[in-house]
XYZ file of C-alpha atoms in Angstrom:
653
model
C 34.766 -20.022 -0.417
C 34.807 -22.894 -2.657
C 34.458 -23.246 -6.365
C 31.488 -25.844 -4.874
C 30.457 -23.514 -2.737
C 30.586 -20.956 -4.580
C 28.463 -23.323 -7.560
C 25.493 -24.121 -4.986
C 25.099 -20.003 -3.688
C 25.015 -18.876 -8.066
C 22.202 -21.374 -8.243
C 20.056 -21.709 -5.349
C 21.284 -18.170 -3.088
C 23.117 -19.663 -0.865
C 25.711 -21.993 -0.023
C 25.073 -24.997 1.155
C 28.523 -26.227 2.671
C 28.241 -30.315 2.682
C 26.308 -31.468 -0.168
C 27.937 -30.650 -3.729
C 31.514 -31.332 -1.878
C 29.758 -34.909 -1.399
C 27.966 -35.601 -4.379
C 31.582 -34.380 -6.644
C 33.008 -36.391 -4.503
C 30.695 -39.387 -5.216
C 30.652 -38.425 -8.994
C 34.845 -38.463 -9.950
C 35.290 -41.358 -7.649
C 32.699 -42.826 -9.608
C 34.357 -42.252 -13.187
C 37.847 -42.588 -12.285
C 37.096 -46.381 -10.579
C 35.903 -49.102 -12.354
C 32.269 -48.289 -13.126
C 28.975 -47.115 -10.860
C 29.486 -49.306 -8.429
C 32.575 -47.440 -7.084
C 31.321 -44.255 -7.140
C 28.395 -45.565 -5.665
C 30.490 -46.911 -2.302
C 32.061 -43.354 -1.726
C 28.661 -42.168 -1.173
C 28.634 -43.487 1.855
C 28.170 -40.806 4.843
C 29.299 -41.546 9.123
C 27.238 -40.711 11.243
C 26.700 -41.653 14.387
C 23.299 -43.159 15.948
C 21.227 -40.093 16.827
C 17.932 -38.834 17.693
C 15.688 -37.138 14.709
C 18.550 -33.969 13.777
C 16.378 -29.932 13.882
C 17.531 -29.551 10.805
C 20.160 -30.839 8.781
C 22.090 -28.089 6.679
C 21.741 -29.730 3.825
C 18.043 -30.250 3.967
C 17.020 -26.393 5.437
C 19.142 -24.744 2.841
C 17.610 -27.188 0.114
C 15.952 -25.592 -2.678
C 11.976 -25.155 -2.609
C 8.657 -23.820 -3.632
C 7.856 -20.001 -2.622
C 5.698 -19.369 0.521
C 3.588 -17.910 -2.051
C 2.661 -20.287 -3.789
C 3.089 -22.913 -1.449
C -1.242 -23.765 -1.659
C -1.172 -24.564 -5.481
C 0.117 -27.573 -4.913
C -1.723 -28.815 -1.746
C -4.924 -31.235 -2.215
C -7.310 -29.821 0.549
C -9.308 -31.916 2.464
C -12.384 -33.565 0.806
C -10.579 -32.120 -2.997
C -8.653 -34.778 -5.238
C -6.077 -35.456 -6.515
C -5.623 -33.963 -10.344
C -3.293 -36.960 -11.381
C -3.114 -40.709 -10.789
C 0.525 -42.167 -10.635
C 1.355 -45.807 -10.410
C 4.656 -46.740 -9.637
C 6.362 -50.062 -9.387
C 7.255 -51.196 -5.685
C 11.200 -53.165 -6.307
C 11.615 -55.944 -4.893
C 8.018 -54.985 -2.704
C 6.697 -56.972 -5.243
C 3.678 -55.073 -5.722
C 2.465 -51.838 -7.439
C 1.383 -48.581 -6.229
C -1.010 -46.052 -6.469
C -0.509 -42.159 -5.275
C -1.792 -39.449 -5.804
C -0.517 -36.378 -7.560
C 0.068 -33.606 -6.609
C -0.629 -34.349 -3.184
C 1.424 -37.785 -3.008
C -1.480 -39.442 -0.737
C -1.050 -43.222 -1.281
C -3.982 -44.601 -2.187
C -3.362 -48.477 -2.269
C -1.287 -51.230 -2.753
C -2.292 -53.263 -5.534
C -0.385 -57.016 -4.060
C 1.268 -58.988 -7.588
C 3.380 -61.056 -7.414
C 4.404 -61.138 -3.124
C 1.505 -62.040 -0.702
C -0.711 -60.138 0.975
C -3.128 -61.171 4.182
C -5.131 -58.028 3.855
C -6.199 -58.637 0.495
C -5.390 -62.921 0.814
C -3.682 -62.000 -2.355
C -1.378 -65.426 -2.381
C -4.131 -66.932 -0.144
C -7.643 -66.865 -1.667
C -8.447 -69.634 -4.726
C -8.213 -66.589 -7.913
C -5.562 -65.537 -6.415
C -3.175 -68.805 -6.873
C -4.950 -69.254 -9.524
C -3.606 -66.523 -10.867
C -0.024 -66.292 -9.560
C 0.029 -70.076 -10.962
C 0.972 -73.014 -8.366
C 2.932 -75.944 -7.015
C 1.234 -79.552 -7.261
C 0.442 -79.496 -3.945
C -1.171 -75.965 -4.178
C 1.007 -73.769 -2.738
C 1.908 -70.660 -4.896
C 4.925 -71.317 -7.006
C 6.758 -68.314 -6.005
C 6.693 -66.162 -3.277
C 9.025 -63.543 -3.644
C 9.306 -60.743 -6.511
C 11.008 -58.053 -7.882
C 8.963 -55.298 -10.556
C 10.463 -52.510 -11.395
C 8.708 -51.002 -15.011
C 3.969 -50.374 -14.806
C 3.036 -49.195 -18.842
C -0.843 -49.151 -19.145
C -2.711 -49.275 -22.492
C -3.111 -46.965 -25.190
C -4.913 -46.142 -27.386
C -4.669 -43.110 -29.863
C -1.292 -42.939 -28.646
C -2.356 -41.510 -24.845
C -3.479 -43.745 -22.460
C -6.929 -45.280 -23.035
C -7.935 -46.996 -18.325
C -8.339 -50.112 -19.626
C -4.576 -52.085 -18.793
C -1.102 -52.036 -17.129
C 1.590 -54.056 -17.393
C 4.760 -54.614 -15.455
C 7.730 -57.211 -15.384
C 9.097 -59.105 -12.147
C 12.239 -59.367 -13.017
C 13.282 -62.754 -10.234
C 11.436 -65.000 -12.330
C 10.687 -63.427 -15.865
C 6.931 -63.056 -15.649
C 4.671 -60.403 -15.940
C 1.746 -59.307 -15.204
C -1.597 -57.169 -15.816
C -3.220 -55.234 -14.030
C -6.820 -53.949 -14.429
C -7.365 -50.708 -13.635
C -11.120 -50.694 -13.755
C -10.553 -52.669 -10.626
C -7.260 -51.979 -9.713
C -6.522 -55.832 -9.628
C -4.286 -57.691 -11.341
C -5.581 -60.062 -13.281
C -3.455 -62.250 -15.574
C 0.357 -63.264 -15.225
C 2.084 -64.710 -17.653
C 5.635 -66.354 -16.963
C 7.736 -66.067 -20.111
C 10.255 -69.190 -21.546
C 14.116 -68.529 -22.502
C 14.849 -65.232 -19.918
C 16.176 -64.641 -16.163
C 16.016 -61.444 -15.775
C 13.496 -59.318 -17.630
C 13.431 -55.687 -16.554
C 12.176 -53.777 -19.038
C 8.427 -53.881 -20.665
C 6.592 -51.323 -22.379
C 3.805 -52.574 -24.666
C 2.799 -50.661 -28.513
C 0.583 -48.361 -29.204
C -0.816 -49.537 -32.795
C -1.170 -52.436 -35.076
C 2.466 -51.739 -37.883
C -0.088 -52.695 -40.695
C -3.637 -52.486 -39.819
C -4.711 -48.902 -39.376
C -7.589 -49.489 -38.516
C -5.685 -51.213 -35.272
C -5.132 -48.607 -33.738
C -4.921 -49.556 -30.132
C -2.498 -51.906 -27.626
C -2.057 -55.742 -28.851
C 0.920 -56.116 -27.966
C 3.110 -56.094 -25.062
C 6.994 -56.222 -25.416
C 9.401 -57.810 -23.130
C 13.040 -57.499 -22.239
C 15.953 -59.700 -21.239
C 18.648 -58.474 -18.888
C 20.193 -61.420 -18.424
C 22.234 -64.366 -20.660
C 21.586 -67.739 -20.349
C 22.583 -71.028 -21.506
C 19.687 -71.434 -24.422
C 18.196 -74.478 -23.421
C 19.718 -73.543 -19.507
C 19.036 -77.176 -18.543
C 22.384 -77.775 -17.383
C 24.307 -77.511 -20.314
C 27.072 -75.753 -21.915
C 26.788 -74.186 -18.186
C 30.155 -72.983 -18.954
C 30.447 -71.999 -22.991
C 29.925 -67.875 -21.840
C 30.470 -67.299 -25.659
C 27.282 -69.355 -25.989
C 24.474 -67.241 -23.853
C 22.005 -65.523 -24.263
C 18.981 -62.949 -24.303
C 15.676 -63.256 -26.546
C 13.383 -60.260 -26.741
C 9.460 -61.234 -26.416
C 6.753 -60.041 -27.158
C 3.586 -61.439 -25.346
C -0.288 -60.921 -26.879
C -1.891 -57.873 -24.654
C -6.028 -59.864 -24.321
C -4.360 -63.099 -24.335
C -0.891 -62.490 -22.351
C 0.111 -65.269 -24.425
C 3.833 -64.821 -25.791
C 3.696 -65.132 -29.584
C 7.160 -64.798 -30.435
C 10.569 -64.374 -29.179
C 14.120 -62.627 -30.932
C 17.505 -63.964 -30.174
C 19.967 -61.187 -30.375
C 23.033 -59.930 -28.983
C 23.862 -58.335 -26.367
C 21.057 -58.252 -23.374
C 17.951 -56.119 -22.737
C 17.562 -52.825 -20.378
C 14.595 -51.355 -21.142
C 12.129 -51.328 -24.087
C 10.231 -48.367 -25.856
C 8.043 -48.854 -28.705
C 6.856 -46.319 -31.177
C 3.884 -44.390 -32.097
C 3.529 -45.067 -35.793
C 3.484 -49.206 -33.736
C 6.323 -50.123 -36.785
C 9.383 -50.719 -34.006
C 10.315 -51.918 -30.657
C 13.368 -51.127 -28.896
C 15.802 -51.714 -26.484
C 19.159 -49.904 -24.901
C 21.664 -52.735 -24.475
C 24.576 -52.332 -21.806
C 26.384 -55.222 -22.314
C 27.308 -56.199 -26.080
C 30.595 -57.088 -24.952
C 28.205 -60.576 -23.143
C 30.291 -60.104 -20.341
C 29.400 -62.617 -17.282
C 31.491 -60.436 -14.559
C 30.835 -56.711 -14.114
C 34.116 -55.054 -15.194
C 33.869 -56.903 -18.636
C 30.132 -54.914 -18.759
C 32.449 -51.910 -19.239
C 35.526 -52.517 -21.283
C 33.195 -50.937 -24.626
C 32.929 -47.980 -25.252
C 30.125 -48.373 -27.354
C 26.563 -50.214 -26.089
C 23.660 -50.050 -28.515
C 20.356 -49.678 -28.671
C 18.643 -52.602 -30.771
C 15.116 -52.197 -32.976
C 12.979 -53.965 -33.842
C 10.954 -53.915 -37.149
C 7.784 -55.897 -35.932
C 6.125 -56.458 -39.132
C 8.798 -58.497 -40.774
C 9.978 -60.149 -37.547
C 5.679 -61.821 -37.554
C 6.113 -61.963 -41.265
C 9.208 -64.672 -40.606
C 6.945 -66.221 -37.886
C 3.897 -66.767 -40.533
C 6.698 -68.169 -42.738
C 7.780 -70.550 -40.638
C 11.571 -68.759 -40.451
C 12.115 -70.098 -36.524
C 13.065 -72.367 -34.457
C 12.217 -73.454 -30.555
C 14.141 -73.760 -27.445
C 14.341 -76.840 -25.411
C 10.932 -77.428 -24.801
C 9.409 -73.962 -25.379
C 6.149 -73.866 -27.899
C 6.734 -70.065 -27.916
C 8.545 -69.838 -31.771
C 11.866 -67.534 -32.423
C 13.286 -65.627 -35.147
C 17.055 -64.892 -35.289
C 18.587 -61.772 -35.099
C 21.895 -61.748 -34.274
C 23.792 -59.474 -36.214
C 25.298 -61.430 -38.191
C 21.830 -63.113 -39.406
C 20.384 -59.521 -39.905
C 23.453 -57.299 -41.749
C 21.550 -56.429 -44.809
C 19.384 -53.765 -44.133
C 16.563 -54.700 -46.576
C 15.534 -58.582 -45.113
C 17.180 -57.035 -41.209
C 14.357 -58.078 -38.693
C 16.349 -55.947 -35.762
C 19.104 -52.735 -36.170
C 22.051 -52.544 -34.159
C 22.471 -48.255 -33.162
C 26.006 -47.512 -31.580
C 25.904 -46.233 -28.467
C 28.356 -45.374 -25.529
C 28.994 -46.156 -23.133
C 26.351 -48.952 -20.371
C 22.911 -46.540 -21.276
C 20.014 -47.296 -19.799
C 17.036 -45.979 -20.281
C 15.486 -45.264 -23.442
C 12.177 -43.342 -23.538
C 10.382 -41.867 -27.244
C 9.475 -37.816 -27.625
C 5.150 -37.330 -28.252
C 5.763 -36.394 -31.533
C 7.275 -39.664 -32.408
C 9.959 -38.403 -33.644
C 12.697 -39.626 -31.659
C 14.739 -41.754 -29.391
C 16.486 -40.829 -26.426
C 18.802 -43.015 -24.754
C 20.898 -41.897 -21.671
C 24.837 -42.691 -21.337
C 24.569 -44.311 -17.400
C 28.509 -44.124 -17.597
C 29.377 -41.719 -20.848
C 27.760 -38.072 -19.625
C 25.927 -37.832 -22.124
C 22.025 -38.275 -23.835
C 21.448 -40.112 -27.434
C 18.682 -39.030 -29.389
C 18.374 -41.859 -32.214
C 16.233 -40.707 -35.497
C 12.604 -42.504 -35.934
C 12.942 -42.085 -39.190
C 15.854 -42.050 -40.104
C 15.991 -45.859 -38.582
C 13.209 -46.889 -41.201
C 14.967 -45.305 -44.015
C 17.857 -47.480 -42.309
C 15.837 -50.172 -43.260
C 14.614 -49.885 -46.114
C 18.435 -49.136 -47.077
C 18.443 -45.674 -47.649
C 21.528 -45.334 -44.480
C 24.344 -47.138 -44.989
C 25.532 -46.932 -41.075
C 23.597 -47.675 -38.259
C 25.366 -44.643 -35.976
C 23.937 -42.015 -38.662
C 20.027 -42.593 -36.793
C 21.893 -41.500 -33.949
C 20.746 -36.985 -34.424
C 22.212 -35.638 -31.404
C 24.256 -36.585 -28.257
C 24.409 -33.351 -26.016
C 26.703 -33.545 -22.858
C 24.103 -33.700 -19.783
C 26.507 -34.272 -16.869
C 27.017 -37.322 -15.058
C 25.170 -40.590 -14.745
C 22.404 -39.655 -16.646
C 19.689 -42.912 -16.876
C 16.324 -41.832 -17.324
C 14.753 -39.250 -19.775
C 10.696 -37.963 -19.112
C 10.155 -34.996 -22.442
C 7.095 -32.173 -22.083
C 5.182 -30.882 -24.510
C 7.456 -27.981 -25.572
C 10.493 -30.261 -26.940
C 11.630 -30.060 -23.783
C 13.720 -33.330 -22.743
C 14.488 -33.631 -18.411
C 17.073 -36.048 -17.392
C 18.193 -37.933 -13.865
C 22.167 -37.891 -13.384
C 22.213 -40.038 -10.721
C 25.917 -39.136 -10.304
C 25.619 -35.994 -10.100
C 22.016 -34.850 -8.544
C 20.355 -34.472 -10.584
C 17.131 -32.972 -13.133
C 19.304 -31.591 -16.349
C 16.642 -30.038 -18.724
C 17.401 -29.484 -22.162
C 16.071 -28.957 -25.504
C 15.653 -31.294 -27.946
C 16.161 -29.790 -30.814
C 18.748 -27.192 -30.147
C 20.805 -30.636 -28.964
C 20.224 -31.645 -32.698
C 21.542 -28.396 -34.202
C 23.924 -28.623 -31.365
C 25.115 -31.694 -33.224
C 24.671 -30.692 -36.197
C 27.472 -27.860 -35.853
C 25.423 -24.479 -34.900
C 28.126 -23.002 -31.826
C 24.917 -20.817 -31.069
C 22.407 -23.738 -29.872
C 22.259 -24.454 -26.263
C 21.544 -27.459 -26.040
C 21.166 -27.810 -21.705
C 18.285 -24.789 -20.829
C 18.644 -25.880 -16.871
C 19.445 -27.258 -13.670
C 18.292 -28.350 -10.255
C 19.680 -30.852 -7.479
C 17.175 -33.146 -5.826
C 18.056 -35.449 -3.070
C 19.107 -37.461 -3.592
C 20.967 -39.620 -6.727
C 18.028 -39.850 -8.177
C 17.189 -42.571 -10.767
C 13.797 -42.681 -12.682
C 12.141 -40.070 -13.493
C 9.273 -39.170 -15.648
C 6.872 -36.260 -16.324
C 2.815 -35.723 -16.617
C 1.015 -37.558 -19.171
C 4.979 -37.828 -20.415
C 5.083 -40.643 -22.286
C 1.862 -40.242 -24.292
C 1.999 -37.760 -27.263
C -0.561 -35.877 -24.557
C 2.550 -34.310 -22.485
C 1.351 -31.402 -20.579
C 3.985 -29.984 -19.261
C 2.662 -29.926 -15.503
C 5.547 -32.346 -13.083
C 8.013 -34.214 -13.043
C 8.836 -36.784 -10.725
C 12.200 -37.456 -9.057
C 12.469 -41.041 -8.276
C 15.542 -41.114 -6.142
C 17.039 -43.913 -4.348
C 18.995 -42.005 -0.889
C 16.817 -39.800 1.475
C 19.022 -39.590 3.980
C 18.082 -36.879 6.072
C 15.162 -35.795 4.571
C 12.141 -37.243 6.324
C 12.469 -38.418 10.735
C 15.120 -41.204 10.952
C 13.658 -44.660 10.574
C 15.976 -46.333 11.866
C 18.896 -48.217 8.835
C 16.014 -48.855 6.090
C 15.129 -45.663 5.259
C 12.548 -44.424 2.742
C 13.087 -43.355 -0.429
C 11.987 -39.692 -1.821
C 10.101 -38.926 -5.113
C 10.246 -35.337 -5.431
C 7.620 -33.481 -7.204
C 9.011 -30.573 -9.608
C 6.436 -28.100 -11.276
C 8.113 -27.968 -15.612
C 5.844 -25.206 -15.979
C 7.878 -22.731 -16.276
C 11.140 -21.275 -17.463
C 12.394 -22.194 -14.770
C 12.534 -26.045 -12.734
C 11.068 -26.066 -9.111
C 10.678 -28.712 -6.516
C 7.577 -27.742 -5.188
C 7.298 -31.546 -2.390
C 8.672 -34.387 -1.466
C 7.092 -37.061 -1.370
C 8.859 -40.631 0.922
C 7.628 -43.123 -0.698
C 8.529 -47.427 0.845
C 11.473 -49.135 -0.781
C 12.030 -49.456 -3.700
C 9.820 -47.679 -6.509
C 11.711 -47.911 -10.007
C 9.869 -46.289 -12.109
C 5.844 -44.922 -12.780
C 3.703 -42.903 -14.813
C 2.047 -40.198 -14.331
C -1.860 -39.938 -15.393
C -4.124 -37.523 -16.068
C -7.785 -38.826 -12.763
C -10.578 -38.423 -16.009
C -8.777 -41.128 -17.471
C -9.292 -44.013 -15.272
C -12.605 -44.715 -14.778
C -12.864 -47.383 -11.756
C -15.517 -49.020 -10.203
C -16.536 -49.011 -7.252
C -19.315 -52.262 -6.607
C -18.767 -55.878 -8.820
C -21.320 -57.585 -10.197
C -22.370 -60.475 -8.500
C -22.435 -62.063 -11.822
C -19.246 -61.337 -12.197
C -18.433 -64.565 -10.019
C -18.810 -68.283 -11.356
C -18.947 -69.615 -7.720
C -21.244 -66.898 -6.318
C -23.926 -67.306 -3.611
C -26.289 -64.883 -4.846
C -29.124 -65.663 -1.768
C -27.908 -66.228 1.680
C -30.657 -69.749 1.356
C -28.159 -71.216 -0.657
C -25.737 -71.310 2.556
C -24.997 -74.468 3.568
C -21.907 -77.354 4.350
C -21.236 -79.804 1.269
C -20.077 -83.444 1.661
C -17.903 -84.983 -0.829
C -16.557 -87.765 1.228
C -12.959 -85.992 2.971
C -13.979 -83.212 0.987
C -16.695 -80.064 2.456
C -17.434 -76.868 0.729
C -18.729 -74.448 3.156
C -20.740 -71.839 1.366
C -21.853 -68.755 2.687
C -22.484 -64.811 2.467
C -21.952 -61.518 4.325
C -23.702 -58.322 4.849
C -23.509 -56.246 8.167
C -22.541 -57.563 10.722
C -23.362 -61.586 9.578
C -22.349 -64.036 8.175
C -25.735 -66.389 6.893
C -23.551 -69.329 8.658
C -23.412 -68.540 12.791
C -21.442 -71.363 12.746
C -20.681 -75.318 10.814
C -19.176 -78.000 11.238
C -16.307 -79.942 10.010
C -14.327 -82.921 10.671
C -10.314 -83.458 11.108
C -8.666 -84.084 7.779
C -11.035 -82.809 5.800
C -10.075 -80.940 2.408
C -12.001 -77.683 3.021
C -13.675 -75.210 1.069
C -15.167 -71.834 2.056
C -16.876 -69.440 -0.555
C -18.151 -66.408 1.248
C -19.854 -63.738 -1.267
C -19.790 -60.406 -0.686
C -24.484 -58.903 -0.589
C -23.628 -55.992 0.364
C -24.188 -53.061 -2.250
C -23.000 -50.362 -0.409
C -19.859 -48.591 -1.758
C -16.504 -49.092 0.763
C -18.099 -51.738 2.635
C -16.137 -54.544 2.461
C -15.611 -57.490 4.827
C -13.340 -59.536 5.620
C -12.799 -63.197 6.593
C -10.242 -64.798 9.272
C -9.760 -68.336 10.767
C -7.890 -68.139 13.450
C -4.306 -71.073 13.551
C -5.316 -72.011 9.666
C -3.552 -68.947 8.493
C -6.679 -67.841 6.247
C -7.557 -64.346 6.097
C -9.172 -62.031 3.106
C -11.349 -59.079 2.404
C -14.323 -59.836 0.090
C -16.139 -55.984 -1.561
C -19.936 -55.601 -2.196
C -21.142 -58.207 -4.707
C -17.558 -60.051 -4.442
C -16.819 -64.191 -4.932
C -13.839 -64.906 -2.720
C -12.590 -69.152 -2.342
C -10.395 -70.668 0.084
C -9.246 -74.341 0.553
C -7.081 -75.123 3.759
C -7.131 -78.814 5.630
C -8.661 -78.745 8.915
C -6.071 -80.437 10.777
C -6.843 -79.149 14.034
C -9.844 -80.508 16.358
C -11.587 -77.921 18.124
C -13.617 -74.206 18.433
C -11.865 -71.681 15.892
C -13.458 -68.183 15.834
C -14.081 -66.882 11.835
C -14.808 -63.433 12.526
C -14.496 -60.141 10.176
C -11.076 -58.573 9.321
C -12.182 -55.576 7.829
C -14.112 -52.501 9.697
C -17.608 -52.534 8.257
C -20.118 -51.934 11.106
C -21.141 -50.387 14.977
C -21.301 -54.023 14.875
C -18.320 -55.295 13.399
C -16.740 -56.759 16.493
C -20.860 -59.006 17.143
C -19.564 -60.195 13.392
C -18.613 -63.868 13.175
C -19.113 -67.632 12.416
C -18.044 -70.617 14.600
C -15.194 -73.304 12.331
C -16.170 -76.377 15.107
C -13.850 -79.628 13.982
C -15.156 -82.509 15.140
C -12.306 -85.318 16.020
């Protein structure tokens, strides 16, 4: 029996003849070669096409919850989950909602993507949020959501808003948590590769403002600024900016010009600092150049000083942008007592920065270093006051935890849980023990436990773990490869979100949840925090058709407005007539007041379909360019006579 198999047997009671050998081969190839990409290519397993396997060895021998405890993690029919999990959809462009512990997908919220079920990107209201070209079509049809984070009050989630980024087009979207719908989208100027985002938790100066008022946004890709076709090959002049967006107006307040790039973002509990881990201080444009240095940085921003500089007019502007930009470059911030930024050196190509629930520490994962770096919030504040000589002195621990560390979550007992991409593990480590070990205590043992996951975990997060109310119940490992964990569905596999019970001394894998590709980050919120509306208010919609008697066809030249209502199982207009070439706007209000009684409205051959929930109003505008009869019908089941619910659009030649 090999050493790898012996290790598996010690951990799980039985050997796994393929898994550990496969993973360690991938891991060491990745470290020995030119970075992580080589490790990924080494992960490939050649398999012949086949029917669903009876029980693959790796899956059959995986650690599992004891049979007597299975019911503890099930949600019985008619019962509700304990938590909401909000997850970015990745390059699907949406946000998903799951219930935990069941793992049931409850809803997909369209944000940067088109959605023909609800009509997102089709209705006038959604187009106004997404943004349009001069011809009225949506400006972008694609999006790449990575990080979702809700608003805070008193250091915990308040159930008001959620923000999510679009990495492709540099946009920030806001989702209302009472309706679970996107209500605003802002495109950031001077930005490409907007990856990390995080709201603040309180104002840095005014103690009365104990809630989110700002959203911070990091830029991953450095570009010429302005990016107007000049300086294309002057790569030494490429720069990135860090942005602050107003949480209510969604307007960009200010930006900071920086050295290096931004990856993920975090904010302190006292509101004084925001930060981002940086994996490319080299400003490389090719991937091997981004790994040249043994050190990168966690970059801290002094929010009060930045806003004082903006108020004092110590700003510049980039191109046509009206957003004020302050100077956060290293050379301009050498004096800590006046500095706007602090670059704390950390190893190497880090991925992820997370704040402990007590607000004392920031944990940065090494990715290409087998370490996690712990930075003291108090020490960073002291550096800004001139009380710490070197920024590196803000580091208070750097435990070696495993290969390919990426993201860290926290429980309520002082423990951290970090995903190890190359090891395909979750490692549990104690923050205070890591600090003692860093100070020279030979008896301190930072690593507490390890657990195999399946396979290659990316993001990981604990229940309520990014608040002061972290409860230490569950850790969710969003894994990038599922391989043999589910029934085969073709070359594009689902991914696994594995639920781990972290309430005891030992982590226990308790569920495999399949998720459609490709979620990046999620947050887990107690259900009592979320207060949703079940029925809209008719008065919230300025164009609502409040009475069926208001229905009709209203013409102004070639522009025609058709107003109608829906109430199961009928529309208020049995038919309506327009002429070929008319610009037609249909306004539909759902007059049903019963929870869950949603209607649809589709027009064949005109690319129109949308849904209206109880008391909601939506509208669409299109050119009636085809003469003939077109049956408009309800697409969302609403009544025993659902199939009979329709109207005729008659287009005269």
